[in-house]
Amino acid sequence: MRNEFLALGLAAMLAGCATEPAGTAVEPSSRYAFWRPAPVAGAPDPNAAVSEAPADAWRPIDPADLLVMELKEGGRVVIELAPEFAPVHVANIRALARGGWWNGAAVYRVQDNYVAQWGNNEAPVPMPAGVVKAPPAEYDRPLAGLSVRPLGFPDAYAPMVGHSGGWPVGYDPEGGRAWLAHCYGMVGVGRDLAPDTGTGGELYAVIGHAPRHLDLNIALIGRVIEGMGLLSARARGTEALGFYKEPALHVGIARIRLAADIPAAERPAFEVLRSDSDSFSRFVTGRANRGGDFFQRPAGGVDLCNALVPVRKKQ
Amino acid sequence: MRNEFLALGLAAMLAGCATEPAGTAVEPSSRYAFWRPAPVAGAPDPNAAVSEAPADAWRPIDPADLLVMELKEGGRVVIELAPEFAPVHVANIRALARGGWWNGAAVYRVQDNYVAQWGNNEAPVPMPAGVVKAPPAEYDRPLAGLSVRPLGFPDAYAPMVGHSGGWPVGYDPEGGRAWLAHCYGMVGVGRDLAPDTGTGGELYAVIGHAPRHLDLNIALIGRVIEGMGLLSARARGTEALGFYKEPALHVGIARIRLAADIPAAERPAFEVLRSDSDSFSRFVTGRANRGGDFFQRPAGGVDLCNALVPVRKKQ
């Protein structure tokens, strides 16, 4: 078994070295094949893995880590913050929420297959005291101190990918660094050119195929866990980068608050499936090996952004 | 050089074998790292690679391979068909268009981060003569006969990925098979359970992160090359799988025609960058190694669905 494995792996290694002339017909041979695990027969149903997860496989989200955006038209977008990855930016965001900085702000940019972005960019507003104007480049952090569950499948962008504390991460075991990945629904900090890292006032959510080339180049601060459709189903802006041409198209934000600042009776509450739980491992195996009546051929793999950690409203 | 390569590759091979206990802290070590190419310094700007492509790097799309959907509310969605991958389904789709089968149909399902789907599912209409009711499972095809440009980066779903004739494909050099990949904007054939493969009457477009687990399980027949926002920016359906609860939410389709059946003066015309051109190779290298003033750290890789072949209106 190990020998077969080695032989296939050697072919995989040589694959990346070869430079294939453009337009050459590819013959059936293994010389380009990258190594990946084999499909798993009889894998768990991923939805059942979640619905059957025991109570202790879930962790509650701290109300200080929940950002609640209410739109003027009605509807609510809830974002889980990731202070363990971008502490200065998250502290800024908490200060901006507490200072009411986004109350009256707007979604002003929606670019198809990319991002929806909001803040006060189109009509600047002074920031409350305590906001760090030039935060450090919180694009990655030490791997040490995290408990990462390796995904187990190859990735085009990072040496390794997996999940830590419920977050999709890329990491480099050699260099000892880890970073959040730009999956669907992840929220990042708009910025200008280097060395600007943005304050956290202008935020965007990914609404298309994961733009992973942004990883390590922008501070990600969390992810949308409720109300994605209120951002993703917007008319696309017609200006460059999806900015709305007419201010009338802006989507008004009534207010953004931390859940911790909302009276307990009205406060939304959520739980995340622990990414170090057996239930999450069953979920990943199931996502990588879809079965049931519909699927004829399981892939034997799943990419990081198709294995996002399940979240549910707290009962 | 080759020796370093082998050493890293051996680590990569062993990676997939190891079973990491859930919750174990990962130490900085290379034992899990999958092999991937190094970043390229001074890579081309991908947009410039396209804008500077010579005229002979572009191929016109045959009007018989262009499906033009007009919405009752106004607006047009144009789909390039892929007869080389799903000939029976594409023949069905041409017959349905020529028979006017979709005129009066609707978009009846929009599921966030997944698909928008249209047809006559909610109000069945008899099909014109000549439509094959039970097409074969055109989920893959022989690799022989295609000219595939290997992407050059690892993939979680397929042994190899690349581009052939402008299409994003997965392929298996050992088994000699190739298949279209479920990238953003790709269009597939809705079906019921096996062995049903769908006629081609009910179609969907991918509007979120690539659901690659559907590869090899559904017939893909093309991709949207104009008007994606008319599908992706729709209110999400609130029923299971994103079906609209109220028929009033259905998005009416005025008609769907082949460009070949539209008078020449009104006929839309598009060109695709040849995926076997040097310009496309420069585009891929640039997408994998973003530079310029904004990007601080190029990824050194790109995934298949972030390297879709550029299309432009024909001058």
Coordinates of C-alpha atoms in Angstrom, one line a residue, chain B residues 98-236:
Chain B
R98 CA -36.1 26.5 -31.9
G99 CA -39.4 25.2 -30.7
G100 CA -39.9 28.2 -28.5
W101 CA -40.3 25.9 -25.5
W102 CA -38.9 28.5 -23.0
N103 CA -40.9 31.4 -24.2
G104 CA -43.0 32.1 -21.2
A105 CA -40.9 30.0 -18.8
A106 CA -39.5 31.4 -15.6
V107 CA -36.6 31.5 -13.2
Y108 CA -38.2 29.7 -10.3
R109 CA -35.3 28.8 -8.0
V110 CA -32.5 31.0 -6.6
Q111 CA -30.5 29.4 -3.8
D112 CA -27.9 31.5 -2.1
N113 CA -24.2 30.5 -2.7
Y114 CA -25.5 27.8 -5.1
V115 CA -27.6 28.1 -8.2
A116 CA -30.3 30.0 -10.1
Q117 CA -32.6 27.7 -12.1
W118 CA -35.1 28.2 -14.9
G119 CA -37.5 26.3 -17.2
N120 CA -41.0 25.1 -17.1
N121 CA -40.7 22.9 -14.0
E122 CA -43.5 24.7 -12.2
A123 CA -45.9 24.6 -15.1
P124 CA -45.0 21.7 -17.4
V125 CA -45.2 22.3 -21.2
P126 CA -45.0 19.5 -23.8
M127 CA -41.6 19.3 -25.6
P128 CA -41.2 19.7 -29.3
A129 CA -40.5 16.6 -31.5
G130 CA -36.9 15.6 -31.7
V131 CA -36.1 16.1 -28.1
V132 CA -34.4 13.1 -26.6
K133 CA -36.3 12.3 -23.4
A134 CA -33.7 10.2 -21.7
P135 CA -30.2 11.4 -22.8
P136 CA -27.1 9.5 -21.8
A137 CA -25.1 10.5 -18.7
E138 CA -22.9 13.1 -20.4
Y139 CA -21.0 13.8 -17.2
D140 CA -17.6 13.2 -18.7
R141 CA -16.0 12.3 -22.0
P142 CA -12.7 10.8 -23.4
L143 CA -9.7 13.0 -22.7
A144 CA -8.4 11.9 -26.2
G145 CA -9.4 14.5 -28.7
L146 CA -9.1 17.4 -26.3
S147 CA -6.1 19.8 -26.1
V148 CA -5.8 20.5 -22.4
R149 CA -3.6 23.2 -21.0
P150 CA -2.8 22.0 -17.4
L151 CA -3.4 24.7 -14.8
G152 CA -0.3 23.7 -13.0
F153 CA -1.7 23.9 -9.4
P154 CA -3.3 21.3 -7.2
D155 CA -7.0 20.8 -6.9
A156 CA -9.1 19.2 -4.2
Y157 CA -11.6 17.6 -6.6
A158 CA -9.8 16.2 -9.6
P159 CA -6.4 14.5 -10.2
M160 CA -5.7 17.3 -12.7
V161 CA -7.4 20.5 -13.8
G162 CA -6.9 22.8 -16.7
H163 CA -8.5 24.4 -19.8
S164 CA -9.6 23.0 -23.0
G165 CA -11.2 25.0 -25.8
G166 CA -11.9 27.8 -23.4
W167 CA -13.6 25.5 -20.8
P168 CA -12.5 24.8 -17.3
V169 CA -12.0 21.0 -17.0
G170 CA -11.1 18.3 -14.5
Y171 CA -9.4 15.3 -16.0
D172 CA -7.9 12.0 -15.1
P173 CA -4.9 11.1 -17.2
E174 CA -4.8 7.5 -15.9
G175 CA -8.4 6.9 -16.7
G176 CA -8.4 9.0 -19.9
R177 CA -11.5 11.0 -19.0
A178 CA -12.3 14.7 -18.9
W179 CA -15.2 16.7 -17.6
L180 CA -16.5 20.3 -17.2
A181 CA -16.1 21.9 -13.8
H182 CA -18.8 23.6 -11.8
C183 CA -17.3 27.1 -11.8
Y184 CA -19.1 30.4 -11.3
G185 CA -21.4 31.0 -14.2
M186 CA -21.3 27.4 -15.5
V187 CA -24.7 26.1 -16.7
G188 CA -26.0 22.6 -15.9
V189 CA -29.0 20.4 -16.5
G190 CA -31.4 20.0 -13.6
R191 CA -32.3 16.4 -13.1
D192 CA -34.2 14.1 -10.7
L193 CA -32.6 11.0 -9.2
A194 CA -30.6 8.4 -11.1
P195 CA -30.8 7.2 -13.8
D196 CA -32.5 10.4 -14.9
T197 CA -30.1 12.8 -16.5
G198 CA -32.5 15.6 -17.4
T199 CA -33.6 16.7 -20.9
G200 CA -31.9 20.1 -20.8
G201 CA -35.2 21.9 -20.4
E202 CA -34.5 22.8 -16.7
L203 CA -31.2 24.6 -16.5
Y204 CA -29.3 26.2 -13.7
A205 CA -26.3 28.6 -13.5
V206 CA -23.8 28.6 -10.6
I207 CA -24.1 31.8 -8.6
G208 CA -21.8 31.1 -5.7
H209 CA -18.6 29.4 -4.7
A210 CA -18.0 26.6 -7.2
P211 CA -20.0 23.5 -6.1
R212 CA -17.4 21.2 -7.5
H213 CA -19.0 18.1 -5.8
L214 CA -21.5 18.3 -8.6
D215 CA -18.8 17.6 -11.2
L216 CA -19.3 14.1 -12.8
N217 CA -22.8 14.0 -11.3
I218 CA -24.6 16.4 -13.6
A219 CA -24.4 17.3 -17.3
L220 CA -22.9 20.8 -17.7
I221 CA -23.7 22.3 -21.0
G222 CA -22.1 25.7 -21.1
R223 CA -21.6 29.0 -19.3
V224 CA -23.1 32.4 -18.9
I225 CA -20.9 35.0 -20.8
E226 CA -23.2 38.0 -20.5
G227 CA -25.8 39.1 -18.0
M228 CA -24.8 37.0 -14.9
G229 CA -26.1 39.8 -12.6
L230 CA -29.6 39.2 -13.9
L231 CA -29.4 35.7 -12.3
S232 CA -27.1 36.2 -9.3
A233 CA -28.6 39.4 -8.0
R234 CA -32.1 37.9 -7.5
A235 CA -33.9 37.6 -4.2
R236 CA -33.2 34.2 -2.7

